PDB file of C-alpha atoms in Angstrom:
ATOM      1  CA  ALA A1263      -0.133   0.198  -0.008  1.00 95.00           C
ATOM      2  CA  TYR A1264       1.230   3.570  -0.933  1.00 96.00           C
ATOM      3  CA  GLN A1265       0.648   4.650   2.858  1.00 96.00           C
ATOM      4  CA  THR A1266       0.742   1.637   5.661  1.00 96.00           C
ATOM      5  CA  THR A1267       0.670   3.888   8.845  1.00 94.00           C
ATOM      6  CA  PHE A1268      -1.556   6.866  10.104  1.00 93.00           C
ATOM      7  CA  ARG A1269       0.184   9.729   9.903  1.00 91.00           C
ATOM      8  CA  ALA A1270      -0.367  12.484  12.428  1.00 84.00           C
ATOM      9  CA  THR A1271       0.441  14.467  15.796  1.00 77.00           C
ATOM     10  CA  TYR A1272      -2.140  15.089  18.336  1.00 76.00           C
ATOM     11  CA  MET A1273      -1.432  18.155  20.346  1.00 71.00           C
ATOM     12  CA  PRO A1274      -4.156  18.483  23.326  1.00 70.00           C
ATOM     13  CA  SER A1275      -4.821  21.616  24.805  1.00 68.00           C
ATOM     14  CA  ILE A1276      -4.338  22.330  28.314  1.00 73.00           C
ATOM     15  CA  LEU A1277      -6.498  25.717  28.176  1.00 75.00           C
ATOM     16  CA  GLY A1278      -9.761  24.410  27.097  1.00 71.00           C
ATOM     17  CA  PRO A1279     -10.662  23.065  23.592  1.00 76.00           C
ATOM     18  CA  GLY A1280      -7.926  21.959  21.471  1.00 72.00           C
ATOM     19  CA  PRO A1281      -7.778  21.167  17.733  1.00 75.00           C
ATOM     20  CA  PRO A1282     -10.162  18.267  16.247  1.00 78.00           C
ATOM     21  CA  PRO A1283      -8.149  14.872  16.086  1.00 82.00           C
ATOM     22  CA  PRO A1284      -6.010  14.234  13.412  1.00 86.00           C
ATOM     23  CA  THR A1285      -7.571  12.311  10.636  1.00 89.00           C
ATOM     24  CA  ASN A1286      -6.120  10.671   7.325  1.00 92.00           C
ATOM     25  CA  ALA A1287      -7.905   9.849   3.972  1.00 94.00           C
ATOM     26  CA  PHE A1288      -7.931   6.287   3.307  1.00 96.00           C
ATOM     27  CA  LEU A1289      -8.735   4.429   0.033  1.00 97.00           C
ATOM     28  CA  THR A1290     -10.098   0.836   0.041  1.00 97.00           C
ATOM     29  CA  LYS A1291     -10.620  -1.718  -2.592  1.00 97.00           C
ATOM     30  CA  LEU A1292     -12.728  -4.949  -2.152  1.00 97.00           C
ATOM     31  CA  ASN A1293     -13.324  -7.847  -4.189  1.00 96.00           C
ATOM     32  CA  ALA A1294     -16.677  -7.565  -6.145  1.00 96.00           C
ATOM     33  CA  GLU A1295     -18.473  -9.873  -3.508  1.00 97.00           C
ATOM     34  CA  GLY A1296     -17.439  -7.907  -1.068  1.00 96.00           C
ATOM     35  CA  SER A1297     -15.624 -10.748   0.995  1.00 98.00           C
ATOM     36  CA  ALA A1298     -12.025 -10.080   0.458  1.00 98.00           C
ATOM     37  CA  LEU A1299      -9.632  -6.917   0.949  1.00 96.00           C
ATOM     38  CA  GLN A1300      -7.467  -6.110  -2.743  1.00 97.00           C
ATOM     39  CA  PHE A1301      -5.644  -3.226  -0.464  1.00 97.00           C
ATOM     40  CA  SER A1302      -6.236  -0.470   1.925  1.00 97.00           C
ATOM     41  CA  THR A1303      -4.296   2.612   2.292  1.00 97.00           C
ATOM     42  CA  TYR A1304      -3.991   5.890   4.094  1.00 95.00           C
ATOM     43  CA  ILE A1305      -3.743   8.912   2.270  1.00 95.00           C
ATOM     44  CA  GLY A1306      -2.278  12.036   3.607  1.00 89.00           C
ATOM     45  CA  TYR A1307      -1.683  13.641   7.154  1.00 85.00           C
ATOM     46  CA  GLN A1308      -3.410  15.324  10.038  1.00 83.00           C
ATOM     47  CA  GLN A1309      -6.532  16.511   8.761  1.00 85.00           C
ATOM     48  CA  GLU A1310      -6.861  14.836   5.443  1.00 90.00           C
ATOM     49  CA  SER A1311     -10.545  13.336   4.166  1.00 90.00           C
ATOM     50  CA  ALA A1312     -11.845  11.655   0.891  1.00 94.00           C
ATOM     51  CA  THR A1313     -15.435  12.360   0.476  1.00 93.00           C
ATOM     52  CA  ALA A1314     -15.619  11.488  -3.330  1.00 97.00           C
ATOM     53  CA  ILE A1315     -14.334   9.090  -5.565  1.00 98.00           C
ATOM     54  CA  VAL A1316     -14.244   8.487  -9.410  1.00 98.00           C
ATOM     55  CA  LEU A1317     -12.275   5.609 -11.111  1.00 98.00           C
ATOM     56  CA  ASP A1318     -10.643   6.177 -15.005  1.00 97.00           C
ATOM     57  CA  PRO A1319     -10.841   3.693 -17.267  1.00 96.00           C
ATOM     58  CA  GLU A1320      -7.454   2.048 -16.339  1.00 96.00           C
ATOM     59  CA  GLY A1321      -8.899   1.988 -12.469  1.00 97.00           C
ATOM     60  CA  ASN A1322      -6.584   4.686 -11.192  1.00 98.00           C
ATOM     61  CA  ALA A1323      -8.811   6.553  -8.538  1.00 98.00           C
ATOM     62  CA  TYR A1324      -9.502  10.208  -8.076  1.00 98.00           C
ATOM     63  CA  LEU A1325     -10.259  11.352  -4.661  1.00 97.00           C
ATOM     64  CA  ALA A1326     -11.229  14.527  -3.196  1.00 96.00           C
ATOM     65  CA  GLY A1327     -11.812  15.585   0.100  1.00 87.00           C
ATOM     66  CA  GLY A1328     -11.230  18.955   1.904  1.00 85.00           C
ATOM     67  CA  GLY A1329      -9.385  21.035  -0.543  1.00 90.00           C
ATOM     68  CA  ILE A1330      -7.034  18.257  -1.932  1.00 94.00           C
ATOM     69  CA  LEU A1331      -7.388  15.904  -5.144  1.00 97.00           C
ATOM     70  CA  TYR A1332      -5.454  12.937  -5.052  1.00 97.00           C
ATOM     71  CA  ARG A1333      -4.858  10.595  -8.092  1.00 98.00           C
ATOM     72  CA  MET A1334      -4.079   7.061  -6.897  1.00 98.00           C
ATOM     73  CA  SER A1335      -2.764   3.889  -8.950  1.00 98.00           C
ATOM     74  CA  ALA A1336      -5.256   1.106  -9.621  1.00 97.00           C
ATOM     75  CA  ASP A1337      -3.194  -1.170  -7.192  1.00 97.00           C
ATOM     76  CA  GLY A1338      -3.209   1.352  -4.256  1.00 97.00           C
ATOM     77  CA  ALA A1339       0.613   1.549  -4.399  1.00 97.00           C
ATOM     78  CA  ALA A1340       1.358   4.736  -5.521  1.00 97.00           C
ATOM     79  CA  LEU A1341       0.151   8.090  -5.008  1.00 97.00           C
ATOM     80  CA  LEU A1342       0.119   9.800  -8.973  1.00 98.00           C
ATOM     81  CA  SER A1343      -0.337  13.055  -8.560  1.00 97.00           C
ATOM     82  CA  SER A1344      -2.380  15.506  -6.489  1.00 96.00           C
ATOM     83  CA  THR A1345      -2.886  19.309  -6.685  1.00 96.00           C
ATOM     84  CA  PHE A1346      -4.942  21.540  -4.055  1.00 94.00           C
ATOM     85  CA  LEU A1347      -8.075  23.655  -4.660  1.00 93.00           C
ATOM     86  CA  PRO A1348      -9.155  26.480  -2.150  1.00 90.00           C
ATOM     87  CA  GLY A1349     -12.419  25.528  -1.187  1.00 88.00           C
ATOM     88  CA  PHE A1350     -14.428  22.108   0.212  1.00 91.00           C
ATOM     89  CA  LEU A1351     -14.774  19.417  -2.848  1.00 95.00           C
ATOM     90  CA  ASN A1352     -17.420  17.138  -2.755  1.00 96.00           C
ATOM     91  CA  ALA A1353     -17.985  15.539  -6.295  1.00 98.00           C
ATOM     92  CA  LEU A1354     -16.042  14.543  -9.091  1.00 98.00           C
ATOM     93  CA  ALA A1355     -16.753  13.352 -12.456  1.00 98.00           C
ATOM     94  CA  LEU A1356     -14.535  12.387 -15.692  1.00 97.00           C
ATOM     95  CA  ASP A1357     -15.575  12.987 -19.124  1.00 96.00           C
ATOM     96  CA  LYS A1358     -14.671  10.778 -22.017  1.00 94.00           C
ATOM     97  CA  ASN A1359     -11.409  12.535 -22.705  1.00 95.00           C
ATOM     98  CA  GLY A1360     -10.261  11.782 -18.993  1.00 96.00           C
ATOM     99  CA  ASP A1361     -10.375  14.973 -17.837  1.00 98.00           C
ATOM    100  CA  LEU A1362     -11.428  15.598 -14.401  1.00 98.00           C
ATOM    101  CA  TYR A1363     -14.565  17.950 -13.233  1.00 98.00           C
ATOM    102  CA  VAL A1364     -14.568  18.939  -9.808  1.00 98.00           C
ATOM    103  CA  ALA A1365     -17.417  20.598  -7.833  1.00 97.00           C
ATOM    104  CA  GLY A1366     -17.912  22.089  -4.218  1.00 95.00           C
ATOM    105  CA  GLY A1367     -18.303  25.098  -2.255  1.00 91.00           C
ATOM    106  CA  GLY A1368     -16.116  28.244  -1.287  1.00 75.00           C
ATOM    107  CA  ASN A1369     -14.783  28.502   2.189  1.00 65.00           C
ATOM    108  CA  GLN A1370     -15.911  32.122   3.903  1.00 56.00           C
ATOM    109  CA  ALA A1371     -12.716  31.960   5.819  1.00 53.00           C
ATOM    110  CA  LEU A1372     -10.491  32.422   2.137  1.00 56.00           C
ATOM    111  CA  PRO A1373     -10.168  36.163   1.063  1.00 56.00           C
ATOM    112  CA  TYR A1374     -12.796  37.621  -1.155  1.00 54.00           C
ATOM    113  CA  ASN A1375     -12.661  36.725  -4.585  1.00 59.00           C
ATOM    114  CA  SER A1376      -9.585  34.003  -4.263  1.00 76.00           C
ATOM    115  CA  TYR A1377     -11.061  31.046  -6.107  1.00 86.00           C
ATOM    116  CA  PRO A1378      -9.391  30.695  -9.491  1.00 91.00           C
ATOM    117  CA  THR A1379     -11.526  31.117 -12.539  1.00 93.00           C
ATOM    118  CA  THR A1380     -10.979  31.369 -15.942  1.00 96.00           C
ATOM    119  CA  ALA A1381     -11.382  33.664 -18.863  1.00 95.00           C
ATOM    120  CA  GLY A1382     -15.072  33.143 -20.170  1.00 95.00           C
ATOM    121  CA  ALA A1383     -16.236  31.729 -17.228  1.00 95.00           C
ATOM    122  CA  PHE A1384     -20.152  31.701 -16.666  1.00 95.00           C
ATOM    123  CA  GLN A1385     -19.291  33.831 -13.192  1.00 93.00           C
ATOM    124  CA  PRO A1386     -15.737  34.748 -13.177  1.00 91.00           C
ATOM    125  CA  ALA A1387     -15.785  36.456  -9.522  1.00 85.00           C
ATOM    126  CA  PRO A1388     -18.453  36.617  -6.740  1.00 81.00           C
ATOM    127  CA  PRO A1389     -21.858  38.579  -7.504  1.00 76.00           C
ATOM    128  CA  SER A1390     -21.730  42.300  -6.969  1.00 71.00           C
ATOM    129  CA  VAL A1391     -24.928  42.434  -5.026  1.00 60.00           C
ATOM    130  CA  SER A1392     -26.263  44.717  -2.669  1.00 61.00           C
ATOM    131  CA  SER A1393     -27.271  43.713   0.931  1.00 56.00           C
ATOM    132  CA  LEU A1394     -30.694  42.092   0.710  1.00 56.00           C
ATOM    133  CA  PRO A1395     -33.301  41.526   3.753  1.00 60.00           C
ATOM    134  CA  GLY A1396     -32.728  39.008   5.795  1.00 57.00           C
ATOM    135  CA  ASP A1397     -28.574  38.630   4.866  1.00 50.00           C
ATOM    136  CA  LEU A1398     -27.590  41.221   7.139  1.00 50.00           C
ATOM    137  CA  GLY A1399     -24.856  41.801   4.419  1.00 48.00           C
ATOM    138  CA  MET A1400     -22.244  39.625   6.229  1.00 49.00           C
ATOM    139  CA  TYR A1401     -21.539  37.320   2.871  1.00 47.00           C
ATOM    140  CA  TYR A1402     -21.531  39.265  -0.084  1.00 49.00           C
ATOM    141  CA  GLY A1403     -20.795  36.478  -2.407  1.00 46.00           C
ATOM    142  CA  SER A1404     -18.347  34.597  -0.274  1.00 56.00           C
ATOM    143  CA  GLY A1405     -19.004  30.936  -0.173  1.00 81.00           C
ATOM    144  CA  ASP A1406     -19.834  30.346  -3.351  1.00 90.00           C
ATOM    145  CA  ALA A1407     -20.327  27.180  -5.288  1.00 94.00           C
ATOM    146  CA  PHE A1408     -17.737  26.326  -8.111  1.00 95.00           C
ATOM    147  CA  VAL A1409     -17.156  23.905 -10.965  1.00 97.00           C
ATOM    148  CA  THR A1410     -13.563  23.228 -11.865  1.00 97.00           C
ATOM    149  CA  LYS A1411     -12.261  21.224 -14.847  1.00 98.00           C
ATOM    150  CA  LEU A1412      -8.389  19.731 -14.888  1.00 98.00           C
ATOM    151  CA  ASP A1413      -6.511  17.679 -17.055  1.00 98.00           C
ATOM    152  CA  GLY A1414      -6.397  14.171 -15.796  1.00 96.00           C
ATOM    153  CA  GLY A1415      -2.757  14.497 -14.436  1.00 96.00           C
ATOM    154  CA  LEU A1416      -4.038  17.574 -12.309  1.00 97.00           C
ATOM    155  CA  ARG A1417      -1.540  19.889 -13.443  1.00 97.00           C
ATOM    156  CA  ASN A1418      -3.604  22.497 -15.318  1.00 97.00           C
ATOM    157  CA  ILE A1419      -7.338  24.044 -14.579  1.00 97.00           C
ATOM    158  CA  LEU A1420      -8.959  24.041 -18.226  1.00 98.00           C
ATOM    159  CA  LEU A1421     -11.953  25.768 -17.017  1.00 97.00           C
ATOM    160  CA  SER A1422     -13.562  27.443 -13.744  1.00 96.00           C
ATOM    161  CA  THR A1423     -16.495  29.188 -13.073  1.00 95.00           C
ATOM    162  CA  LEU A1424     -18.450  30.042  -9.739  1.00 93.00           C
ATOM    163  CA  LEU A1425     -21.824  29.850  -9.287  1.00 93.00           C
ATOM    164  CA  GLY A1426     -23.934  31.796  -6.367  1.00 90.00           C
ATOM    165  CA  GLY A1427     -25.393  34.660  -4.917  1.00 87.00           C
ATOM    166  CA  GLU A1428     -25.085  36.869  -2.078  1.00 82.00           C
ATOM    167  CA  ALA A1429     -24.973  33.940   0.638  1.00 84.00           C
ATOM    168  CA  PRO A1430     -23.599  30.830   1.000  1.00 87.00           C
ATOM    169  CA  ASP A1431     -23.552  28.284  -1.909  1.00 92.00           C
ATOM    170  CA  VAL A1432     -22.632  24.519  -2.168  1.00 94.00           C
ATOM    171  CA  ALA A1433     -22.234  22.128  -5.074  1.00 96.00           C
ATOM    172  CA  GLN A1434     -22.673  18.308  -3.786  1.00 96.00           C
ATOM    173  CA  ALA A1435     -23.311  16.231  -7.051  1.00 97.00           C
ATOM    174  CA  LEU A1436     -21.809  16.790 -10.265  1.00 97.00           C
ATOM    175  CA  ALA A1437     -22.714  14.818 -13.475  1.00 98.00           C
ATOM    176  CA  ILE A1438     -21.298  15.043 -17.490  1.00 97.00           C
ATOM    177  CA  ALA A1439     -23.878  15.049 -19.852  1.00 96.00           C
ATOM    178  CA  PRO A1440     -23.555  12.914 -23.135  1.00 94.00           C
ATOM    179  CA  ASP A1441     -23.073  16.151 -24.878  1.00 95.00           C
ATOM    180  CA  GLY A1442     -20.343  17.449 -22.778  1.00 95.00           C
ATOM    181  CA  ASP A1443     -22.686  19.793 -20.380  1.00 97.00           C
ATOM    182  CA  ILE A1444     -22.100  19.942 -17.038  1.00 97.00           C
ATOM    183  CA  VAL A1445     -24.950  19.568 -14.403  1.00 98.00           C
ATOM    184  CA  VAL A1446     -24.475  20.500 -11.137  1.00 97.00           C
ATOM    185  CA  GLY A1447     -26.797  19.956  -7.737  1.00 97.00           C
ATOM    186  CA  GLY A1448     -26.184  21.147  -4.446  1.00 96.00           C
ATOM    187  CA  TYR A1449     -27.684  23.827  -1.949  1.00 95.00           C
ATOM    188  CA  THR A1450     -28.179  27.654  -1.412  1.00 93.00           C
ATOM    189  CA  ASP A1451     -28.878  30.808   0.972  1.00 89.00           C
ATOM    190  CA  SER A1452     -28.714  33.220  -1.823  1.00 89.00           C
ATOM    191  CA  ILE A1453     -32.369  34.588  -2.831  1.00 88.00           C
ATOM    192  CA  SER A1454     -30.347  36.400  -5.943  1.00 85.00           C
ATOM    193  CA  PHE A1455     -28.992  32.724  -7.218  1.00 88.00           C
ATOM    194  CA  PRO A1456     -28.772  32.695 -10.948  1.00 86.00           C
TER     195      PRO A1456
END
């Protein structure tokens, strides 16, 4: 396996609540009957997770969790590539060309307008909206949903757009239609959602 030991250090606090306990992501493969383990590996260090997975035709696994994307070999023995996107990655899909699509939600703790978008995107920046009744003016486009397309090696962002309004928006599901259109589902708190 790529990583056979749990990697983390836990530093309890003596002055009140400490940091959350450490976590590692994992990738496990069972046989078709679910009766035998093919392989299992930890991935990452300290605060890693895997919340979405998709397999390419060769069986290599793409995993997403937190803000990190991983591409693992089909036998679980090697990390082929990884990259970081500033947000919470919730859904993955591969197109017929082997390009990876990622959908998720922005992190409100990030600086305003910090998610990478590409030229010609549907929504290249958070919307410029005035405060609406009930939002108390506190969000103003932070925490938008996003869809990002990367090459299969996770080296280049090919397209990237935000999708949101004046309050938090999160993409939780993603599919590529037969004609190549991108279909996204999730939730929004935005009255001005497009």
